[in-house]
């Protein structure tokens, strides 16, 4: 149990709805053969090309552990390294260490498993919400069932250009394409359907001009209908792939009010009517002429842990600016990277939390959450941790 009222954990949110349960943070894949959560027959997802197996097995699920809490056991295929657990304990003392068990342990009883998405390898009765419903709610085409403003959707036989092509069920931005004419459209659809073997739905959406911002909003929907607002990140993208999310805690109330009536309530009503409860992330395109709902993901988000940590860092430690940096590559080992973060933190300029790190063929890869008093200092700390000639004083 957390010793700070601002150290909200994923487990504490789940436990309000499910007294006894498990949380399984692994993502599914339909292109990574040999993977434990391979959806090749049911609940297919477009994740081509698939992430490296180390990312699916280790990097992606582990970065949820720092804010998972000890209320609900976490099911994982691999456990975090000891140096990561020590790092979290040192810099997040008010967040209790997660209780980690194997997936096989979680399948031996009748307790529900809170999954990120529908998994064909997990029995239907073990899903916290029926997997058919989970899958349907994740479809891009289901957004049209929500009573909120969205970009205009088009039929494949009557497309105007430029156009955004979205695969109905995709992961990490892989299923999104911008096409500017018929030639690009034909080549894109041929690649998706013939080369990648995707036979599911495809959505065609108008391109919204003059975009000012695409924030990612997040809340927890309880069975009672009560909402707990997690927070908002201002996203950074490389193409359609989300790479970084920044947080200014002084702007959180304004962001919440910006979308509450027009988007949050319609999404909440739609999901509750379908029987869903749990974490929800949605994205809204903000322009000089309106706001449009472009994505809804009823699951734990890539920035859920960061937002929960950001609440604590801002309200308890006064570090109101932060950002999450994903898919970083370093010319050092994971263990040395964590030691480097510890040394930087000891200087008192802010706090770098290594959410996950794994050794690669050359160096290591990481996901980082960085907290400081100004956005400039957040960037400076990121440059420090990624600079190869930094000498740590241990």
GROMACS .gro file of C-alpha atoms in nm:
model
  394
    1UNK     CA    1   0.000   0.000   0.000
    2UNK     CA    2   0.133   0.343  -0.093
    3UNK     CA    3   0.236   0.581   0.186
    4UNK     CA    4   0.144   0.892  -0.017
    5UNK     CA    5  -0.207   0.985  -0.127
    6UNK     CA    6  -0.059   1.109  -0.455
    7UNK     CA    7   0.118   0.780  -0.533
    8UNK     CA    8  -0.177   0.623  -0.717
    9UNK     CA    9  -0.101   0.275  -0.850
   10UNK     CA   10  -0.250   0.073  -1.134
   11UNK     CA   11  -0.337  -0.201  -0.887
   12UNK     CA   12  -0.525   0.035  -0.655
   13UNK     CA   13  -0.745   0.147  -0.946
   14UNK     CA   14  -0.817  -0.211  -1.056
   15UNK     CA   15  -0.887  -0.327  -0.701
   16UNK     CA   16  -1.182  -0.088  -0.666
   17UNK     CA   17  -1.358  -0.302  -0.928
   18UNK     CA   18  -1.195  -0.642  -0.881
   19UNK     CA   19  -1.096  -0.737  -0.527
   20UNK     CA   20  -0.887  -1.030  -0.650
   21UNK     CA   21  -0.742  -1.032  -1.001
   22UNK     CA   22  -0.423  -1.027  -1.206
   23UNK     CA   23  -0.281  -0.767  -1.443
   24UNK     CA   24  -0.112  -0.891  -1.760
   25UNK     CA   25   0.068  -0.606  -1.945
   26UNK     CA   26   0.189  -0.801  -2.252
   27UNK     CA   27   0.073  -0.685  -2.594
   28UNK     CA   28  -0.053  -0.936  -2.852
   29UNK     CA   29   0.108  -0.989  -3.194
   30UNK     CA   30  -0.014  -1.151  -3.514
   31UNK     CA   31   0.325  -1.148  -3.687
   32UNK     CA   32   0.571  -1.264  -3.420
   33UNK     CA   33   0.564  -1.644  -3.442
   34UNK     CA   34   0.663  -1.833  -3.130
   35UNK     CA   35   0.541  -1.550  -2.907
   36UNK     CA   36   0.327  -1.656  -2.609
   37UNK     CA   37   0.051  -1.409  -2.699
   38UNK     CA   38   0.033  -1.481  -3.071
   39UNK     CA   39  -0.311  -1.398  -3.216
   40UNK     CA   40  -0.309  -1.586  -3.546
   41UNK     CA   41  -0.664  -1.726  -3.547
   42UNK     CA   42  -0.873  -1.488  -3.337
   43UNK     CA   43  -0.834  -1.121  -3.253
   44UNK     CA   44  -0.580  -1.055  -3.527
   45UNK     CA   45  -0.381  -0.734  -3.497
   46UNK     CA   46  -0.170  -0.558  -3.758
   47UNK     CA   47   0.177  -0.517  -3.607
   48UNK     CA   48   0.385  -0.565  -3.922
   49UNK     CA   49   0.679  -0.554  -3.902
   50UNK     CA   50   0.663  -0.693  -3.548
   51UNK     CA   51   0.869  -0.547  -3.266
   52UNK     CA   52   1.177  -0.748  -3.167
   53UNK     CA   53   1.094  -1.032  -2.931
   54UNK     CA   54   1.289  -0.862  -2.648
   55UNK     CA   55   1.052  -0.567  -2.672
   56UNK     CA   56   0.739  -0.786  -2.653
   57UNK     CA   57   0.872  -1.014  -2.379
   58UNK     CA   58   1.059  -0.761  -2.169
   59UNK     CA   59   1.071  -0.391  -2.259
   60UNK     CA   60   0.702  -0.326  -2.316
   61UNK     CA   61   0.553  -0.505  -2.014
   62UNK     CA   62   0.822  -0.410  -1.763
   63UNK     CA   63   0.778  -0.036  -1.802
   64UNK     CA   64   0.440  -0.067  -1.630
   65UNK     CA   65   0.593  -0.209  -1.312
   66UNK     CA   66   0.717   0.112  -1.140
   67UNK     CA   67   0.356   0.227  -1.082
   68UNK     CA   68   0.186  -0.114  -1.078
   69UNK     CA   69   0.171  -0.135  -0.698
   70UNK     CA   70   0.131  -0.447  -0.486
   71UNK     CA   71  -0.249  -0.465  -0.475
   72UNK     CA   72  -0.288  -0.683  -0.787
   73UNK     CA   73  -0.019  -0.937  -0.892
   74UNK     CA   74   0.136  -0.870  -1.233
   75UNK     CA   75   0.175  -1.163  -1.473
   76UNK     CA   76   0.492  -1.155  -1.683
   77UNK     CA   77   0.698  -1.390  -1.892
   78UNK     CA   78   1.023  -1.234  -1.765
   79UNK     CA   79   1.103  -1.064  -1.436
   80UNK     CA   80   1.291  -0.733  -1.413
   81UNK     CA   81   1.661  -0.728  -1.332
   82UNK     CA   82   1.761  -0.665  -0.970
   83UNK     CA   83   1.928  -0.333  -1.056
   84UNK     CA   84   1.603  -0.201  -1.203
   85UNK     CA   85   1.408  -0.299  -0.891
   86UNK     CA   86   1.667  -0.127  -0.670
   87UNK     CA   87   1.650   0.182  -0.892
   88UNK     CA   88   1.269   0.204  -0.860
   89UNK     CA   89   1.287   0.151  -0.483
   90UNK     CA   90   1.542   0.430  -0.445
   91UNK     CA   91   1.369   0.695  -0.654
   92UNK     CA   92   1.004   0.594  -0.607
   93UNK     CA   93   0.996   0.510  -0.234
   94UNK     CA   94   0.621   0.574  -0.201
   95UNK     CA   95   0.533   0.321  -0.474
   96UNK     CA   96   0.533  -0.036  -0.336
   97UNK     CA   97   0.719  -0.299  -0.536
   98UNK     CA   98   0.498  -0.497  -0.773
   99UNK     CA   99   0.420  -0.861  -0.700
  100UNK     CA  100   0.530  -1.045  -1.016
  101UNK     CA  101   0.411  -1.395  -1.104
  102UNK     CA  102   0.433  -1.607  -1.417
  103UNK     CA  103   0.149  -1.627  -1.666
  104UNK     CA  104   0.115  -1.998  -1.594
  105UNK     CA  105   0.055  -1.920  -1.225
  106UNK     CA  106  -0.221  -1.680  -1.320
  107UNK     CA  107  -0.395  -1.943  -1.531
  108UNK     CA  108  -0.424  -2.198  -1.250
  109UNK     CA  109  -0.725  -2.041  -1.077
  110UNK     CA  110  -1.049  -1.864  -1.165
  111UNK     CA  111  -0.940  -1.508  -1.089
  112UNK     CA  112  -0.990  -1.267  -1.381
  113UNK     CA  113  -0.693  -1.129  -1.571
  114UNK     CA  114  -0.693  -0.763  -1.670
  115UNK     CA  115  -0.535  -0.775  -2.016
  116UNK     CA  116  -0.434  -0.493  -2.247
  117UNK     CA  117  -0.631  -0.646  -2.535
  118UNK     CA  118  -0.808  -0.964  -2.638
  119UNK     CA  119  -0.569  -1.262  -2.630
  120UNK     CA  120  -0.653  -1.591  -2.802
  121UNK     CA  121  -0.408  -1.773  -2.571
  122UNK     CA  122  -0.602  -1.676  -2.258
  123UNK     CA  123  -0.937  -1.854  -2.196
  124UNK     CA  124  -1.244  -1.638  -2.250
  125UNK     CA  125  -1.360  -1.672  -1.889
  126UNK     CA  126  -1.023  -1.545  -1.763
  127UNK     CA  127  -1.051  -1.211  -1.945
  128UNK     CA  128  -1.182  -0.933  -1.718
  129UNK     CA  129  -1.412  -0.825  -2.004
  130UNK     CA  130  -1.521  -1.074  -2.270
  131UNK     CA  131  -1.247  -1.078  -2.539
  132UNK     CA  132  -1.500  -1.038  -2.823
  133UNK     CA  133  -1.612  -0.709  -2.668
  134UNK     CA  134  -1.254  -0.600  -2.598
  135UNK     CA  135  -1.161  -0.662  -2.961
  136UNK     CA  136  -1.461  -0.477  -3.098
  137UNK     CA  137  -1.399  -0.176  -2.874
  138UNK     CA  138  -1.042  -0.150  -3.006
  139UNK     CA  139  -1.147  -0.134  -3.372
  140UNK     CA  140  -1.085   0.204  -3.533
  141UNK     CA  141  -1.424   0.175  -3.703
  142UNK     CA  142  -1.596   0.156  -3.362
  143UNK     CA  143  -1.508   0.521  -3.298
  144UNK     CA  144  -1.800   0.614  -3.523
  145UNK     CA  145  -2.036   0.462  -3.264
  146UNK     CA  146  -1.929   0.725  -3.011
  147UNK     CA  147  -2.132   1.045  -3.017
  148UNK     CA  148  -1.838   1.279  -3.057
  149UNK     CA  149  -1.692   1.482  -3.347
  150UNK     CA  150  -1.464   1.273  -3.571
  151UNK     CA  151  -1.293   1.327  -3.907
  152UNK     CA  152  -1.511   1.236  -4.204
  153UNK     CA  153  -1.492   0.868  -4.295
  154UNK     CA  154  -1.513   0.755  -4.657
  155UNK     CA  155  -1.605   0.443  -4.848
  156UNK     CA  156  -1.323   0.277  -5.042
  157UNK     CA  157  -1.511   0.337  -5.366
  158UNK     CA  158  -1.547   0.712  -5.307
  159UNK     CA  159  -1.224   0.846  -5.163
  160UNK     CA  160  -1.108   1.206  -5.185
  161UNK     CA  161  -0.741   1.291  -5.143
  162UNK     CA  162  -0.532   1.339  -4.938
  163UNK     CA  163  -0.661   1.057  -4.721
  164UNK     CA  164  -0.554   0.875  -4.405
  165UNK     CA  165  -0.565   0.496  -4.440
  166UNK     CA  166  -0.606   0.318  -4.106
  167UNK     CA  167  -0.606  -0.057  -4.053
  168UNK     CA  168  -0.901  -0.134  -3.828
  169UNK     CA  169  -0.690  -0.311  -3.565
  170UNK     CA  170  -0.326  -0.206  -3.552
  171UNK     CA  171  -0.043  -0.146  -3.306
  172UNK     CA  172   0.207   0.133  -3.252
  173UNK     CA  173   0.099   0.344  -3.550
  174UNK     CA  174   0.199   0.072  -3.799
  175UNK     CA  175  -0.146   0.062  -3.955
  176UNK     CA  176  -0.168   0.432  -4.046
  177UNK     CA  177  -0.074   0.573  -4.387
  178UNK     CA  178  -0.110   0.907  -4.564
  179UNK     CA  179  -0.198   0.867  -4.932
  180UNK     CA  180  -0.216   1.158  -5.175
  181UNK     CA  181  -0.355   1.002  -5.493
  182UNK     CA  182  -0.497   0.686  -5.652
  183UNK     CA  183  -0.152   0.544  -5.732
  184UNK     CA  184  -0.037   0.571  -5.370
  185UNK     CA  185  -0.369   0.428  -5.249
  186UNK     CA  186  -0.345   0.123  -5.476
  187UNK     CA  187   0.016   0.056  -5.377
  188UNK     CA  188  -0.067   0.095  -5.007
  189UNK     CA  189  -0.366  -0.141  -5.018
  190UNK     CA  190  -0.170  -0.397  -5.222
  191UNK     CA  191   0.108  -0.395  -4.964
  192UNK     CA  192  -0.133  -0.428  -4.670
  193UNK     CA  193  -0.346  -0.702  -4.821
  194UNK     CA  194  -0.105  -0.901  -5.037
  195UNK     CA  195   0.241  -0.852  -4.887
  196UNK     CA  196   0.133  -0.837  -4.522
  197UNK     CA  197  -0.161  -1.075  -4.556
  198UNK     CA  198  -0.411  -0.849  -4.378
  199UNK     CA  199  -0.770  -0.949  -4.458
  200UNK     CA  200  -0.941  -0.742  -4.189
  201UNK     CA  201  -1.110  -0.406  -4.211
  202UNK     CA  202  -0.953  -0.081  -4.330
  203UNK     CA  203  -1.078   0.269  -4.248
  204UNK     CA  204  -1.047   0.568  -4.484
  205UNK     CA  205  -1.048   0.903  -4.311
  206UNK     CA  206  -1.015   1.263  -4.427
  207UNK     CA  207  -0.691   1.446  -4.353
  208UNK     CA  208  -0.755   1.722  -4.099
  209UNK     CA  209  -0.568   2.043  -4.195
  210UNK     CA  210  -0.397   2.301  -3.973
  211UNK     CA  211  -0.338   2.072  -3.675
  212UNK     CA  212  -0.214   2.259  -3.367
  213UNK     CA  213  -0.184   1.972  -3.120
  214UNK     CA  214  -0.275   1.604  -3.067
  215UNK     CA  215  -0.292   1.548  -2.689
  216UNK     CA  216  -0.345   1.206  -2.539
  217UNK     CA  217  -0.603   1.200  -2.258
  218UNK     CA  218  -0.644   0.925  -2.005
  219UNK     CA  219  -0.892   0.822  -1.737
  220UNK     CA  220  -0.998   0.515  -1.541
  221UNK     CA  221  -1.363   0.411  -1.577
  222UNK     CA  222  -1.494   0.224  -1.274
  223UNK     CA  223  -1.785  -0.021  -1.285
  224UNK     CA  224  -1.995   0.235  -1.096
  225UNK     CA  225  -1.946   0.487  -1.375
  226UNK     CA  226  -1.712   0.697  -1.162
  227UNK     CA  227  -1.420   0.848  -1.352
  228UNK     CA  228  -1.070   0.893  -1.216
  229UNK     CA  229  -0.877   1.135  -1.436
  230UNK     CA  230  -0.523   1.006  -1.495
  231UNK     CA  231  -0.389   1.300  -1.695
  232UNK     CA  232  -0.284   1.434  -2.033
  233UNK     CA  233   0.033   1.409  -2.236
  234UNK     CA  234   0.119   1.633  -2.527
  235UNK     CA  235   0.240   1.384  -2.782
  236UNK     CA  236   0.547   1.368  -3.000
  237UNK     CA  237   0.544   1.157  -3.315
  238UNK     CA  238   0.783   1.022  -3.575
  239UNK     CA  239   0.544   0.982  -3.866
  240UNK     CA  240   0.249   0.804  -3.703
  241UNK     CA  241   0.459   0.638  -3.433
  242UNK     CA  242   0.433   0.785  -3.083
  243UNK     CA  243   0.781   0.855  -2.946
  244UNK     CA  244   0.755   1.102  -2.658
  245UNK     CA  245   0.490   1.255  -2.436
  246UNK     CA  246   0.543   1.568  -2.229
  247UNK     CA  247   0.351   1.680  -1.921
  248UNK     CA  248   0.306   2.025  -1.768
  249UNK     CA  249   0.119   1.958  -1.445
  250UNK     CA  250  -0.004   2.318  -1.419
  251UNK     CA  251  -0.202   2.262  -1.742
  252UNK     CA  252  -0.369   1.937  -1.636
  253UNK     CA  253  -0.698   2.089  -1.515
  254UNK     CA  254  -0.733   2.296  -1.833
  255UNK     CA  255  -0.675   1.990  -2.052
  256UNK     CA  256  -0.933   1.790  -1.858
  257UNK     CA  257  -1.197   2.060  -1.898
  258UNK     CA  258  -1.111   2.109  -2.266
  259UNK     CA  259  -1.249   1.768  -2.364
  260UNK     CA  260  -1.476   1.666  -2.075
  261UNK     CA  261  -1.822   1.742  -2.217
  262UNK     CA  262  -1.753   1.688  -2.586
  263UNK     CA  263  -1.537   1.375  -2.568
  264UNK     CA  264  -1.480   1.224  -2.223
  265UNK     CA  265  -1.847   1.181  -2.131
  266UNK     CA  266  -1.955   1.033  -2.469
  267UNK     CA  267  -1.662   0.787  -2.458
  268UNK     CA  268  -1.744   0.694  -2.099
  269UNK     CA  269  -2.114   0.641  -2.180
  270UNK     CA  270  -2.034   0.429  -2.486
  271UNK     CA  271  -1.784   0.205  -2.305
  272UNK     CA  272  -1.999   0.164  -1.996
  273UNK     CA  273  -2.298   0.065  -2.211
  274UNK     CA  274  -2.083  -0.210  -2.368
  275UNK     CA  275  -1.979  -0.340  -2.025
  276UNK     CA  276  -1.623  -0.212  -2.024
  277UNK     CA  277  -1.441  -0.083  -1.718
  278UNK     CA  278  -1.073   0.000  -1.675
  279UNK     CA  279  -0.815   0.235  -1.821
  280UNK     CA  280  -0.899   0.440  -2.129
  281UNK     CA  281  -0.677   0.650  -2.354
  282UNK     CA  282  -0.809   0.874  -2.630
  283UNK     CA  283  -0.654   1.122  -2.871
  284UNK     CA  284  -0.807   1.442  -3.000
  285UNK     CA  285  -0.680   1.649  -3.292
  286UNK     CA  286  -0.700   2.017  -3.203
  287UNK     CA  287  -0.708   2.267  -3.489
  288UNK     CA  288  -0.790   2.635  -3.533
  289UNK     CA  289  -1.136   2.534  -3.655
  290UNK     CA  290  -1.239   2.250  -3.423
  291UNK     CA  291  -1.156   1.935  -3.227
  292UNK     CA  292  -1.184   1.577  -3.360
  293UNK     CA  293  -1.166   1.238  -3.191
  294UNK     CA  294  -0.912   1.025  -3.380
  295UNK     CA  295  -0.834   0.733  -3.150
  296UNK     CA  296  -0.979   0.548  -2.850
  297UNK     CA  297  -0.793   0.267  -2.673
  298UNK     CA  298  -0.975   0.102  -2.381
  299UNK     CA  299  -0.661  -0.035  -2.216
  300UNK     CA  300  -0.356   0.072  -2.022
  301UNK     CA  301  -0.167   0.322  -2.234
  302UNK     CA  302   0.199   0.357  -2.310
  303UNK     CA  303   0.206   0.669  -2.092
  304UNK     CA  304  -0.015   0.546  -1.805
  305UNK     CA  305   0.277   0.473  -1.577
  306UNK     CA  306   0.440   0.805  -1.659
  307UNK     CA  307   0.124   1.000  -1.580
  308UNK     CA  308   0.081   0.824  -1.246
  309UNK     CA  309   0.442   0.900  -1.160
  310UNK     CA  310   0.401   1.259  -1.284
  311UNK     CA  311   0.114   1.317  -1.040
  312UNK     CA  312   0.336   1.209  -0.750
  313UNK     CA  313   0.644   1.398  -0.871
  314UNK     CA  314   0.447   1.720  -0.922
  315UNK     CA  315   0.235   1.719  -0.607
  316UNK     CA  316   0.482   1.566  -0.361
  317UNK     CA  317   0.819   1.679  -0.496
  318UNK     CA  318   0.734   1.995  -0.696
  319UNK     CA  319   0.869   1.850  -1.024
  320UNK     CA  320   0.582   1.970  -1.244
  321UNK     CA  321   0.743   1.919  -1.585
  322UNK     CA  322   0.817   1.578  -1.729
  323UNK     CA  323   0.836   1.366  -2.040
  324UNK     CA  324   0.849   1.001  -2.134
  325UNK     CA  325   1.112   0.907  -2.393
  326UNK     CA  326   1.063   0.574  -2.567
  327UNK     CA  327   1.280   0.350  -2.786
  328UNK     CA  328   1.611   0.510  -2.681
  329UNK     CA  329   1.938   0.346  -2.787
  330UNK     CA  330   2.253   0.370  -2.574
  331UNK     CA  331   2.616   0.268  -2.623
  332UNK     CA  332   2.632   0.101  -2.284
  333UNK     CA  333   2.479  -0.191  -2.096
  334UNK     CA  334   2.140  -0.175  -1.923
  335UNK     CA  335   2.305  -0.207  -1.582
  336UNK     CA  336   2.548   0.078  -1.651
  337UNK     CA  337   2.264   0.294  -1.786
  338UNK     CA  338   2.073   0.254  -1.459
  339UNK     CA  339   2.390   0.336  -1.262
  340UNK     CA  340   2.431   0.646  -1.479
  341UNK     CA  341   2.073   0.755  -1.407
  342UNK     CA  342   2.132   0.709  -1.034
  343UNK     CA  343   2.445   0.925  -1.049
  344UNK     CA  344   2.265   1.202  -1.239
  345UNK     CA  345   1.973   1.193  -0.994
  346UNK     CA  346   2.211   1.236  -0.701
  347UNK     CA  347   2.304   1.579  -0.836
  348UNK     CA  348   1.951   1.703  -0.752
  349UNK     CA  349   1.856   1.858  -1.087
  350UNK     CA  350   1.558   1.628  -1.129
  351UNK     CA  351   1.478   1.259  -1.142
  352UNK     CA  352   1.532   1.013  -1.426
  353UNK     CA  353   1.332   0.693  -1.385
  354UNK     CA  354   1.444   0.407  -1.609
  355UNK     CA  355   1.110   0.240  -1.674
  356UNK     CA  356   1.270  -0.048  -1.864
  357UNK     CA  357   1.606  -0.131  -2.017
  358UNK     CA  358   1.736  -0.433  -2.204
  359UNK     CA  359   2.072  -0.521  -2.353
  360UNK     CA  360   2.077  -0.535  -2.733
  361UNK     CA  361   2.331  -0.659  -2.988
  362UNK     CA  362   2.507  -0.325  -2.947
  363UNK     CA  363   2.454  -0.136  -2.622
  364UNK     CA  364   2.104  -0.130  -2.478
  365UNK     CA  365   1.759   0.017  -2.531
  366UNK     CA  366   1.545   0.200  -2.280
  367UNK     CA  367   1.220   0.372  -2.194
  368UNK     CA  368   1.274   0.673  -1.967
  369UNK     CA  369   1.055   0.903  -1.758
  370UNK     CA  370   1.223   1.231  -1.668
  371UNK     CA  371   1.096   1.482  -1.412
  372UNK     CA  372   1.220   1.834  -1.335
  373UNK     CA  373   1.105   2.185  -1.240
  374UNK     CA  374   1.118   2.317  -1.598
  375UNK     CA  375   1.072   2.167  -1.944
  376UNK     CA  376   1.421   2.290  -2.037
  377UNK     CA  377   1.572   2.093  -1.750
  378UNK     CA  378   1.380   1.782  -1.859
  379UNK     CA  379   1.546   1.809  -2.201
  380UNK     CA  380   1.887   1.876  -2.042
  381UNK     CA  381   1.856   1.563  -1.829
  382UNK     CA  382   1.763   1.359  -2.135
  383UNK     CA  383   2.070   1.489  -2.320
  384UNK     CA  384   2.284   1.406  -2.018
  385UNK     CA  385   2.163   1.046  -1.991
  386UNK     CA  386   2.206   0.993  -2.366
  387UNK     CA  387   2.548   1.159  -2.398
  388UNK     CA  388   2.815   0.891  -2.436
  389UNK     CA  389   3.102   1.089  -2.280
  390UNK     CA  390   2.923   1.152  -1.949
  391UNK     CA  391   3.136   1.023  -1.661
  392UNK     CA  392   2.935   0.902  -1.364
  393UNK     CA  393   3.076   0.938  -1.014
  394UNK     CA  394   2.962   0.631  -0.825
   0.00000   0.00000   0.00000
